[in-house]
mmCIF file of C-alpha atoms (C1' of nucleotides) in Angstrom:
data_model
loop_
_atom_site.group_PDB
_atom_site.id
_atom_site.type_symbol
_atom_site.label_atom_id
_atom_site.label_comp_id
_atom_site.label_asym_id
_atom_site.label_seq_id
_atom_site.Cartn_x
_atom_site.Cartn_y
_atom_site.Cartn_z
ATOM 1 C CA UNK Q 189 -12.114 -1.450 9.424
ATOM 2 C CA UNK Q 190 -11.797 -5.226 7.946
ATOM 3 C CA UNK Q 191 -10.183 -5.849 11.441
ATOM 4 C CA UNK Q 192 -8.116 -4.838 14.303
ATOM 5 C CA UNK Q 193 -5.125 -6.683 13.124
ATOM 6 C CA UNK Q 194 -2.316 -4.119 13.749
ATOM 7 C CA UNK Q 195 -0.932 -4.944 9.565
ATOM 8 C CA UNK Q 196 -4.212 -4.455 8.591
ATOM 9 C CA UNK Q 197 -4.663 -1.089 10.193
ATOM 10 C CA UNK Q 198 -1.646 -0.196 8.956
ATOM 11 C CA UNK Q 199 -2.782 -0.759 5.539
ATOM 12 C CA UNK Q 200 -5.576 1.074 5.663
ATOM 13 C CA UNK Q 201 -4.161 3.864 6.792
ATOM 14 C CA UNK Q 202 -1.122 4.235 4.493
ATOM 15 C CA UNK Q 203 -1.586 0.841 2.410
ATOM 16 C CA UNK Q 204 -2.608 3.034 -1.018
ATOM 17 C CA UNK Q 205 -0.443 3.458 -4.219
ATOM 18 C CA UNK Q 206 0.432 7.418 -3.099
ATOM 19 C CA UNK Q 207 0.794 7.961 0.765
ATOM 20 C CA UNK Q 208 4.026 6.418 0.905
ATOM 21 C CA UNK Q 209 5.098 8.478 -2.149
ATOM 22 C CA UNK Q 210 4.040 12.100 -0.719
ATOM 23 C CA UNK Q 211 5.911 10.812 2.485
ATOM 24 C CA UNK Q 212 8.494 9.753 0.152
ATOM 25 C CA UNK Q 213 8.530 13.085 -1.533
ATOM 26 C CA UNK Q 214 8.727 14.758 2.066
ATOM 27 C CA UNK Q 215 11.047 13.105 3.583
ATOM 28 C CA UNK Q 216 13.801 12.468 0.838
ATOM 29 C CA UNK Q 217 13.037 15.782 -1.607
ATOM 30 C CA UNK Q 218 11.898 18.307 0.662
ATOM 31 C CA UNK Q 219 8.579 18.925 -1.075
ATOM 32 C CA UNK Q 220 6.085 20.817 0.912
ATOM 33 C CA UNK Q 221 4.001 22.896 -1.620
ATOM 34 C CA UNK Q 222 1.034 21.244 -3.410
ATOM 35 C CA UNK Q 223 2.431 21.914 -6.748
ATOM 36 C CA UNK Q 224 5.853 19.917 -6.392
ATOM 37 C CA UNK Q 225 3.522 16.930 -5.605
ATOM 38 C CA UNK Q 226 2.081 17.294 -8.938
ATOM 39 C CA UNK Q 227 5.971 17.474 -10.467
ATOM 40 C CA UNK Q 228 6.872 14.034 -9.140
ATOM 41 C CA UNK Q 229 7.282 11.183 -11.884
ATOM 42 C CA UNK Q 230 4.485 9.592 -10.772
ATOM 43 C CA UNK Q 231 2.121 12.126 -12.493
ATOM 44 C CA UNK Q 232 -0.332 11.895 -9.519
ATOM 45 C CA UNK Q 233 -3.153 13.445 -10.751
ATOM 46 C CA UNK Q 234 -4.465 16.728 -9.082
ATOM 47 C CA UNK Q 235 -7.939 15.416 -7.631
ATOM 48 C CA UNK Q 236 -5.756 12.454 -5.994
ATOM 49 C CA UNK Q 237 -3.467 14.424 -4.911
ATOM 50 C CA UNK Q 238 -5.978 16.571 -2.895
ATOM 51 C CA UNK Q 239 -7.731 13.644 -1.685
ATOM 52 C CA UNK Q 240 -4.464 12.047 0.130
ATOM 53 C CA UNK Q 241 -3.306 15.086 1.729
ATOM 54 C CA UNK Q 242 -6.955 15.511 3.314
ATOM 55 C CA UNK Q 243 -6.755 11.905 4.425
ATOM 56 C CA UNK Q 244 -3.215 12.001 4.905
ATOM 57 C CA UNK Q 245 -4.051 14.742 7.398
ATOM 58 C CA UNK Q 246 -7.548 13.939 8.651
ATOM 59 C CA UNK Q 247 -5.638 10.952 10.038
ATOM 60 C CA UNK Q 248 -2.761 12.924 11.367
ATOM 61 C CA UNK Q 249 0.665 11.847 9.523
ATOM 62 C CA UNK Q 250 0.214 15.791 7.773
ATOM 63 C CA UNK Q 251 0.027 19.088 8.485
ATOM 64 C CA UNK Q 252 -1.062 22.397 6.833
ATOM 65 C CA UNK Q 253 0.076 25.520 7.302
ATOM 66 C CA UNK Q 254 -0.377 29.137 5.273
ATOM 67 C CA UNK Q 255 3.105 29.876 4.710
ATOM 68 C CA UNK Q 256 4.058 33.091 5.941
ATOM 69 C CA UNK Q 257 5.547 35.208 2.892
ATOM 70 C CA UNK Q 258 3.423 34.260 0.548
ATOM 71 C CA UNK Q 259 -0.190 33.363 2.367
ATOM 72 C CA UNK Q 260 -1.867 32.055 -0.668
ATOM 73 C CA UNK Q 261 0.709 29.324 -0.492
ATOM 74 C CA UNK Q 262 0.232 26.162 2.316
ATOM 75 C CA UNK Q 263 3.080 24.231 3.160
ATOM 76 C CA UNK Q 264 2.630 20.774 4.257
ATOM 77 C CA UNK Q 265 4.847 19.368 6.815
ATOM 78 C CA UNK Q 266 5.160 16.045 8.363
ATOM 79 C CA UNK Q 267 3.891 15.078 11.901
ATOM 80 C CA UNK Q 268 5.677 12.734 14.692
ATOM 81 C CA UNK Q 269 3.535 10.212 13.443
ATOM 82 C CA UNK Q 270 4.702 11.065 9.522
ATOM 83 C CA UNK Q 271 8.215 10.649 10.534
ATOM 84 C CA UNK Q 272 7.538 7.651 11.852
ATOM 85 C CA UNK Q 273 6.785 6.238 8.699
ATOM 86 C CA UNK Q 274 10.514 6.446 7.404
ATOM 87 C CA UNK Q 275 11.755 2.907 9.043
ATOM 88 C CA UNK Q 276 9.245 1.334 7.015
ATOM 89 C CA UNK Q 277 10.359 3.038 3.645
ATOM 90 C CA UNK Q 278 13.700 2.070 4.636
ATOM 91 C CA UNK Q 279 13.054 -1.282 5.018
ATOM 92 C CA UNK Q 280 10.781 -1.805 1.774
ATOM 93 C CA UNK Q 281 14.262 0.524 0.353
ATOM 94 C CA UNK Q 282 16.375 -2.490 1.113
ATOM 95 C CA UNK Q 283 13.803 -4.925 -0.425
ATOM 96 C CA UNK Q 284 14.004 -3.099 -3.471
ATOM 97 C CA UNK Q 285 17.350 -2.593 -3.441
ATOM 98 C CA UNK Q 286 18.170 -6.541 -3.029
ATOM 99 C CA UNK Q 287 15.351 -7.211 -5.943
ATOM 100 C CA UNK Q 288 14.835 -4.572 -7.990
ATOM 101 C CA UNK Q 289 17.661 -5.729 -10.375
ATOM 102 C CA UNK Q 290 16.353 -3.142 -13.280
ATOM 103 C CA UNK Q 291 16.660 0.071 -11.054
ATOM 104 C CA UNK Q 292 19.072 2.396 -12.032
ATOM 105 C CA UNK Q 293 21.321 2.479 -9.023
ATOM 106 C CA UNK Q 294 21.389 6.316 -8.875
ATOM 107 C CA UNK Q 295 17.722 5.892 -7.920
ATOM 108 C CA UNK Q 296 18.474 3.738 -5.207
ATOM 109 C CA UNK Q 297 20.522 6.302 -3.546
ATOM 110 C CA UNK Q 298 18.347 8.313 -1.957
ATOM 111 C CA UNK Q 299 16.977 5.547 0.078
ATOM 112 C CA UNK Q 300 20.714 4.267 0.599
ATOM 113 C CA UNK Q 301 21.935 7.302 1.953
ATOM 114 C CA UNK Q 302 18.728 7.710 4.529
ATOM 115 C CA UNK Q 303 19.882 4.142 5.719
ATOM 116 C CA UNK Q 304 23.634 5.146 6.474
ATOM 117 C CA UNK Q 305 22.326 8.025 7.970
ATOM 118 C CA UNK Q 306 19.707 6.164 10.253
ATOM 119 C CA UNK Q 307 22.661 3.465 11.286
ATOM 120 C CA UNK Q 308 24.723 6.130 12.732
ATOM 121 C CA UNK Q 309 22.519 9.056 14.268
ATOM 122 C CA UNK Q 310 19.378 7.307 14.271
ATOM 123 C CA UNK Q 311 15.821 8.551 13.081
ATOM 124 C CA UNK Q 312 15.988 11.146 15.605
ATOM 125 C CA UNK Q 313 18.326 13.623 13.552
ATOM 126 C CA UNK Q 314 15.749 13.104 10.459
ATOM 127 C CA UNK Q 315 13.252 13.867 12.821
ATOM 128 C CA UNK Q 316 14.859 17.465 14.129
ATOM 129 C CA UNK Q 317 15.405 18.725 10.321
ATOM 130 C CA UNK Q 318 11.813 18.041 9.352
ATOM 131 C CA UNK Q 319 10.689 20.072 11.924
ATOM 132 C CA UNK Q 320 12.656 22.795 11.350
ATOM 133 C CA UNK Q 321 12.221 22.319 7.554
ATOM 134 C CA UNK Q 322 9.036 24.614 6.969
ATOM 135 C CA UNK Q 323 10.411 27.309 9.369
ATOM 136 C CA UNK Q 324 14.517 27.527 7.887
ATOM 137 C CA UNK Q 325 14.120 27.394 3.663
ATOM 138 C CA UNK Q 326 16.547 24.884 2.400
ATOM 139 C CA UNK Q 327 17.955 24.473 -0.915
ATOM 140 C CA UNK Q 328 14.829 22.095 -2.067
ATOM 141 C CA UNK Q 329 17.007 18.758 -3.222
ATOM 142 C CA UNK Q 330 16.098 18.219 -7.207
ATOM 143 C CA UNK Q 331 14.137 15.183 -7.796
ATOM 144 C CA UNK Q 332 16.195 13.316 -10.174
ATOM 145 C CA UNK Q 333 13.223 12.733 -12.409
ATOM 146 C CA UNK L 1478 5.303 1.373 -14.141
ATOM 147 C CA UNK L 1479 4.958 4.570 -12.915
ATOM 148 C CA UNK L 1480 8.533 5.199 -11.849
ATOM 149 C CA UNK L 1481 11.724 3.378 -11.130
ATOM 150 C CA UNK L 1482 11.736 4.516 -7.902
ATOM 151 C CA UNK L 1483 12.463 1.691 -5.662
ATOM 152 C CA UNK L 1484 9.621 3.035 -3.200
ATOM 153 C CA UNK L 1485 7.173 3.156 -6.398
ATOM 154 C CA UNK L 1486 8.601 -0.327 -7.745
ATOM 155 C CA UNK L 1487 7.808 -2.507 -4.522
ATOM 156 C CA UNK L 1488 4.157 -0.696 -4.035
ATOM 157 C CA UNK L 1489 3.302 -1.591 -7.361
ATOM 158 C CA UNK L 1490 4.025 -5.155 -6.588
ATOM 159 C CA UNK L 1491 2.895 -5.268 -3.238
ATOM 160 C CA UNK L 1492 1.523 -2.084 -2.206
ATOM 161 C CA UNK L 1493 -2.084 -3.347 -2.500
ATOM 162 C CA UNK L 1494 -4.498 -4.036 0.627
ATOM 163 C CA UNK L 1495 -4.231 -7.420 0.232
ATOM 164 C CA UNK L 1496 -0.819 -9.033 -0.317
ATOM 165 C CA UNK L 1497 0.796 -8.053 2.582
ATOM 166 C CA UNK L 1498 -2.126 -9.775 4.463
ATOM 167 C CA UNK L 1499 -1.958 -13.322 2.630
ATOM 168 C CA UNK L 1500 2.055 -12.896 3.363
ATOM 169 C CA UNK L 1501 1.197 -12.345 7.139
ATOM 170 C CA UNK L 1502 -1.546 -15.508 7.168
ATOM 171 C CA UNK L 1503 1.808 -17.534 5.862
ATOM 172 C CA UNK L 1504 4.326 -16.547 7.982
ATOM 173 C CA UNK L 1505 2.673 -16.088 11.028
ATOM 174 C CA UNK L 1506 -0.136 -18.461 10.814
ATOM 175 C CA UNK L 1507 1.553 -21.190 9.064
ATOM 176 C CA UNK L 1508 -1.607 -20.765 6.162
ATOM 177 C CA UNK L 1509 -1.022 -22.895 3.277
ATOM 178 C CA UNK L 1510 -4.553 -23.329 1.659
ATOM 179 C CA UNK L 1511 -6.839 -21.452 -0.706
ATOM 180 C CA UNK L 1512 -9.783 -21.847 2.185
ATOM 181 C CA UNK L 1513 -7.280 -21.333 4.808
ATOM 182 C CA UNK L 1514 -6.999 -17.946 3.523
ATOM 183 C CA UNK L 1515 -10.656 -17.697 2.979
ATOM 184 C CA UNK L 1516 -11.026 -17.886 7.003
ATOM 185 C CA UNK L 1517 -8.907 -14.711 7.953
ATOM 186 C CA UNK L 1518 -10.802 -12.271 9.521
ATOM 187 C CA UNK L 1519 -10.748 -9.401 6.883
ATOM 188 C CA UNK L 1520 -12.802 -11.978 4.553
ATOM 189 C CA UNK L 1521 -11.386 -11.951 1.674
ATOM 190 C CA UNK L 1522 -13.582 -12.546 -1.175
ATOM 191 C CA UNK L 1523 -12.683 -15.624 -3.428
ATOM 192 C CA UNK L 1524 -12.085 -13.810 -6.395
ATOM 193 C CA UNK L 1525 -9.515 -11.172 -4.937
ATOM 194 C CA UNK L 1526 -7.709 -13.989 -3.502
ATOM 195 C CA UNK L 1527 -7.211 -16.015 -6.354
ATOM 196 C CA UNK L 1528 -6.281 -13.045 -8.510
ATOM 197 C CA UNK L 1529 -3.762 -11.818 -5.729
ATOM 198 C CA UNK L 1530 -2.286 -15.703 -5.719
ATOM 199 C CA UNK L 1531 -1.748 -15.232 -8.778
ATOM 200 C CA UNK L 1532 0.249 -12.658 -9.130
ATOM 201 C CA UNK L 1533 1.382 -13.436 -6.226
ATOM 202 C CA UNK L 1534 3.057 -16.167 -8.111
ATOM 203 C CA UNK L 1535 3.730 -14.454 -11.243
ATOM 204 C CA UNK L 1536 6.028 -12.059 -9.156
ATOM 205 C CA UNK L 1537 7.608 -14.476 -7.427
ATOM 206 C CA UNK L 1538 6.753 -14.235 -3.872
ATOM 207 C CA UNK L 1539 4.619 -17.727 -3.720
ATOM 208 C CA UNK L 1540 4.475 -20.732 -5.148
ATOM 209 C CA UNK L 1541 2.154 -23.480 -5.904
ATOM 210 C CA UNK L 1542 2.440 -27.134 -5.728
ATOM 211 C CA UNK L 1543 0.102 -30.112 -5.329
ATOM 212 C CA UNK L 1544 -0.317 -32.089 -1.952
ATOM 213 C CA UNK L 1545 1.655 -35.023 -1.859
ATOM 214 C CA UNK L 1546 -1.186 -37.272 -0.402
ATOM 215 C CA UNK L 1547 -4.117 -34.607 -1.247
ATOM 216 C CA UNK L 1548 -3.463 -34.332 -4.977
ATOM 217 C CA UNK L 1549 -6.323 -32.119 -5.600
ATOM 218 C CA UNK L 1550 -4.892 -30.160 -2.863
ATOM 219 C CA UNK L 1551 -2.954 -27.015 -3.852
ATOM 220 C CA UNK L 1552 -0.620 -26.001 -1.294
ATOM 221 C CA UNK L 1553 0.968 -22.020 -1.363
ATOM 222 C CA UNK L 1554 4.311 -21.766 0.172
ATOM 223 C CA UNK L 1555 6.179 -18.378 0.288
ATOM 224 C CA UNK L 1556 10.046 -18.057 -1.666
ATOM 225 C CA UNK L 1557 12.586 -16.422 -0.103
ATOM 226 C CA UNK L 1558 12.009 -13.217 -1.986
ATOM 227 C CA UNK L 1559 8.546 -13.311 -0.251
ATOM 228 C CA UNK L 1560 9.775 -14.104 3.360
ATOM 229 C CA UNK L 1561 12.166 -11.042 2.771
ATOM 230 C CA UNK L 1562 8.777 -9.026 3.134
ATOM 231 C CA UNK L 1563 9.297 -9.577 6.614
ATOM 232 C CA UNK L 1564 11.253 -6.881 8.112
ATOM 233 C CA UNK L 1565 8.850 -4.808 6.397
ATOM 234 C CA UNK L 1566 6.025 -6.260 7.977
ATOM 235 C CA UNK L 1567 7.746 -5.963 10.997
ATOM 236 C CA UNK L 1568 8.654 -1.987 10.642
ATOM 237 C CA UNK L 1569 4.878 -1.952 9.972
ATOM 238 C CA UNK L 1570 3.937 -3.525 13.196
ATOM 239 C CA UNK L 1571 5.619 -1.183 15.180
ATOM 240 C CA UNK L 1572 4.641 1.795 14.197
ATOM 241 C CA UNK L 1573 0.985 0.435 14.920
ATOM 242 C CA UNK L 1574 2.395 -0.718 18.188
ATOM 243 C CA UNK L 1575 3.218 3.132 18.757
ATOM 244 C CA UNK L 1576 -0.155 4.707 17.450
ATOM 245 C CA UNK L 1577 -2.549 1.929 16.897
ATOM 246 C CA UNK L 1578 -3.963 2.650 20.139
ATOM 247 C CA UNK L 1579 -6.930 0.848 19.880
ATOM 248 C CA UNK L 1580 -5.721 -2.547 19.082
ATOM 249 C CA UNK L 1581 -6.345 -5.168 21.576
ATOM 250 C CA UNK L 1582 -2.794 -5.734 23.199
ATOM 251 C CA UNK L 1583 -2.834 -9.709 22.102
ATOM 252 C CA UNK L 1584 -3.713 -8.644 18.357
ATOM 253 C CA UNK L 1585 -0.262 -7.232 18.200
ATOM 254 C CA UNK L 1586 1.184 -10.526 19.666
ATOM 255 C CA UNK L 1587 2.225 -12.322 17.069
ATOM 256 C CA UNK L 1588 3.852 -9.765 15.299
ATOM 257 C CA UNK L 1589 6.092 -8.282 18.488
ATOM 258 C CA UNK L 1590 6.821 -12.063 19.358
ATOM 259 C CA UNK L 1591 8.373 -12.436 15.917
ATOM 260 C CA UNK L 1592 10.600 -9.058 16.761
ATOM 261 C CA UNK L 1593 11.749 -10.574 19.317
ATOM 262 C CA UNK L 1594 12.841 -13.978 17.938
ATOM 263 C CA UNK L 1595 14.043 -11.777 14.813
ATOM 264 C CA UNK L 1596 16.447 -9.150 17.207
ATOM 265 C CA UNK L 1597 18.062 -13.004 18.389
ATOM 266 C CA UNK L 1598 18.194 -14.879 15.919
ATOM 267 C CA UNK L 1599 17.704 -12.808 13.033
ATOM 268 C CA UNK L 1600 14.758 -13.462 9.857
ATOM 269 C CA UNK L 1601 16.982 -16.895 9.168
ATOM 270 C CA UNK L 1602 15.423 -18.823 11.857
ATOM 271 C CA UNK L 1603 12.824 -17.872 10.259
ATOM 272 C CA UNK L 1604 13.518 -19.018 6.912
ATOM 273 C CA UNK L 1605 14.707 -22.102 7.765
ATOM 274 C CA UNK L 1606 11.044 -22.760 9.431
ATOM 275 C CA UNK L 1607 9.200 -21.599 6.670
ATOM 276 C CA UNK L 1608 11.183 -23.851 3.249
ATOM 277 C CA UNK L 1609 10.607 -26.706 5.854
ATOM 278 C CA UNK L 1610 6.943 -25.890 6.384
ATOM 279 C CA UNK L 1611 5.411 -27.763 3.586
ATOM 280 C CA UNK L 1612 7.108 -31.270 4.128
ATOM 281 C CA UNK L 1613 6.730 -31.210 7.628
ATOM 282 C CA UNK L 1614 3.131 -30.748 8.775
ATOM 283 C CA UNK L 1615 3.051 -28.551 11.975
ATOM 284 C CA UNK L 1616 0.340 -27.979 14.266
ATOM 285 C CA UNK L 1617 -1.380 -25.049 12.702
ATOM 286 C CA UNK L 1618 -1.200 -21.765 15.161
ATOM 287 C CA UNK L 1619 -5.018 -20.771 15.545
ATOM 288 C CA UNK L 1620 -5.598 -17.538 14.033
ATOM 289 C CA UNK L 1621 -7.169 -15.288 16.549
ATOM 290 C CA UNK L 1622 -10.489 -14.343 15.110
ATOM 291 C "C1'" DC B 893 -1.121 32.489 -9.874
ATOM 292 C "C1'" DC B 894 -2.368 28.627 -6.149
ATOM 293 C "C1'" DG B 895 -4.993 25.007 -4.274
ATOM 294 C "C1'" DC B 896 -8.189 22.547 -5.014
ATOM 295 C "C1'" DA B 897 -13.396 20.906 -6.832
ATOM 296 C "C1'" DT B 898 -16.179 18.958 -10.355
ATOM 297 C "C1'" DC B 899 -17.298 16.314 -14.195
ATOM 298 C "C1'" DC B 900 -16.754 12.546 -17.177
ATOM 299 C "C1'" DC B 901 -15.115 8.418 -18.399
ATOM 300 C "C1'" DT B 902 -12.345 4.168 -17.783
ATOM 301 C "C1'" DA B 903 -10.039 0.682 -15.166
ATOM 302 C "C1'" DT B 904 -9.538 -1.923 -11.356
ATOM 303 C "C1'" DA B 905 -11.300 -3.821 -6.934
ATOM 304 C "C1'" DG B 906 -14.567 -6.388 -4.763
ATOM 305 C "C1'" DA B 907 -19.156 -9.038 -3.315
ATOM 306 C "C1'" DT B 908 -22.014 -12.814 -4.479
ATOM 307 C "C1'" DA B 909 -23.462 -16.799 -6.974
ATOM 308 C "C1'" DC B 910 -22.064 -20.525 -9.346
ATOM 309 C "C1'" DT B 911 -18.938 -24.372 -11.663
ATOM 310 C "C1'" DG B 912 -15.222 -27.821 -13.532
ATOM 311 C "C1'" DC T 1171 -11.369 -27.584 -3.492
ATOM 312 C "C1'" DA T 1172 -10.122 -23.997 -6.004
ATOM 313 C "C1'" DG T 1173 -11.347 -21.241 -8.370
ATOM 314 C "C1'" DT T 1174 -14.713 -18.499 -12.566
ATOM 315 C "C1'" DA T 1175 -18.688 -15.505 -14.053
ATOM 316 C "C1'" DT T 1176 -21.288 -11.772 -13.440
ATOM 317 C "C1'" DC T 1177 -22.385 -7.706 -11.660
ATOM 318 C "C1'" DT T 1178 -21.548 -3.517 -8.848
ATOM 319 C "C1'" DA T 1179 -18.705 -0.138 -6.432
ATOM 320 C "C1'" DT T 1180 -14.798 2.485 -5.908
ATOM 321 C "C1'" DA T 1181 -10.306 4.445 -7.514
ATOM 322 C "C1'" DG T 1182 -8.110 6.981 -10.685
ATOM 323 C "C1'" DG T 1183 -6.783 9.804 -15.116
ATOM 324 C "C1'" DG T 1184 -7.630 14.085 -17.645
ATOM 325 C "C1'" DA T 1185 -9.829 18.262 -18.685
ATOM 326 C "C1'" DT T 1186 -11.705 22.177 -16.946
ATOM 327 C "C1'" DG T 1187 -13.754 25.454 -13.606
ATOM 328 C "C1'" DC T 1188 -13.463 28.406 -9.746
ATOM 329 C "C1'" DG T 1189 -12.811 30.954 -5.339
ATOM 330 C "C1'" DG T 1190 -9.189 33.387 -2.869
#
DNA sequence: CCGCATCCCTATAGATACTG
DNA sequence: CAGTATCTATAGGGATGCGG
């Protein structure tokens, strides 16, 4: 650690060019198997891919499990601490949204819609479907790519 | 660009381990100088720092001018599209509040202090302070090293 | 098939020494 | 003072291999 600033940690936790997105991808799309990682527009390549989900879970914001049907397959899930991490997508949503002038607005929305949602019921509802999300199956949202 | 997904857009301009730091060393320490910066405890080397002013600049979130009785002075001052980083610094903060266990309590001072004055009187106290901060000289808040 | 691991190569980040 | 120059280290893309 540079330091024991609390931003700091922060950054060196999540502060890379992918966490954020896999959250992202979580959260907002419903993604949980390694290969709809890979499908995001991003094109995250498949050793960094790897790479941030064992970080992403050796410092606890991930999960793994061996799904249950199908054991070859592990479904990642999101932790508390995850979850957690939605406020501050939000908030860098409504940056984007005030200056990213160029983005379509239909790829605003599923940051927009999150923040509706989070005036009204609060984080707390998010938090109750993710962690029913890997045992229910729910019609996986497309990712308007 | 990777993707116009406002997540992807705003990490791509900011989403590095540095900018969010030199940000912070503005708006909470009142930092204003190339060696100013240089002093922060995460040491910043000389040539990250004038690369990320730099682009900094080019993005619009700082900009340069010369001192006024120092002309070979350069002083950095943040635009309003920079101090609008704030609430994302501040999500950030708090979520190392909850798990950053290990910070000492008065590292996350400054950054809980400025919720506080932010749940009151909102981030335009705050940007009042800051477009006045390069005319009026104010007694520079020690950084906590 | 699925989830990686490995290899190779390039690009960017960063530390240190030095300069206009 | 505010950076460059130079060199080194790490991150990342792409292809491919490989165990379960």
């Amino acid at each position: 650690m540079r330091s024991d600033c609390p931003l700091n940690y922060a950054l060196e936790l999540f502060g890379d060019k992918w966490s954020l997105l896999i959250i992202r991808d979580m959260v907002f799309f419903n993604k949980r198997y390694y290969h709809e990682f890979l499908l995001s527009e991003e094109k995250i390549s498949t050793n960094v891919l790897a790479n941030r989900l064992l970080t992403l879970e050796k410092n606890g914001f991930v999960k793994k499990e061996k799904s249950l049907d199908h054991k070859q397959k592990i479904i990642y899930s999101l932790t508390e601490k995850g979850i957690d991490l939605v406020p501050i997508i939000i908030e860098i949503g409504l940056w984007s949204d005030k200056y990213g002038d160029h983005i379509p607005p239909h790829k605003k929305d599923f940051i927009l819609k999150e923040i509706r949602v989070n005036k009204t019921n609060g984080i707390q509802t998010l938090k109750k479907e993710l962690h029913t999300a890997h045992n229910v199956q729910k019609n996986t949202d497309k990712h308007s790519d």
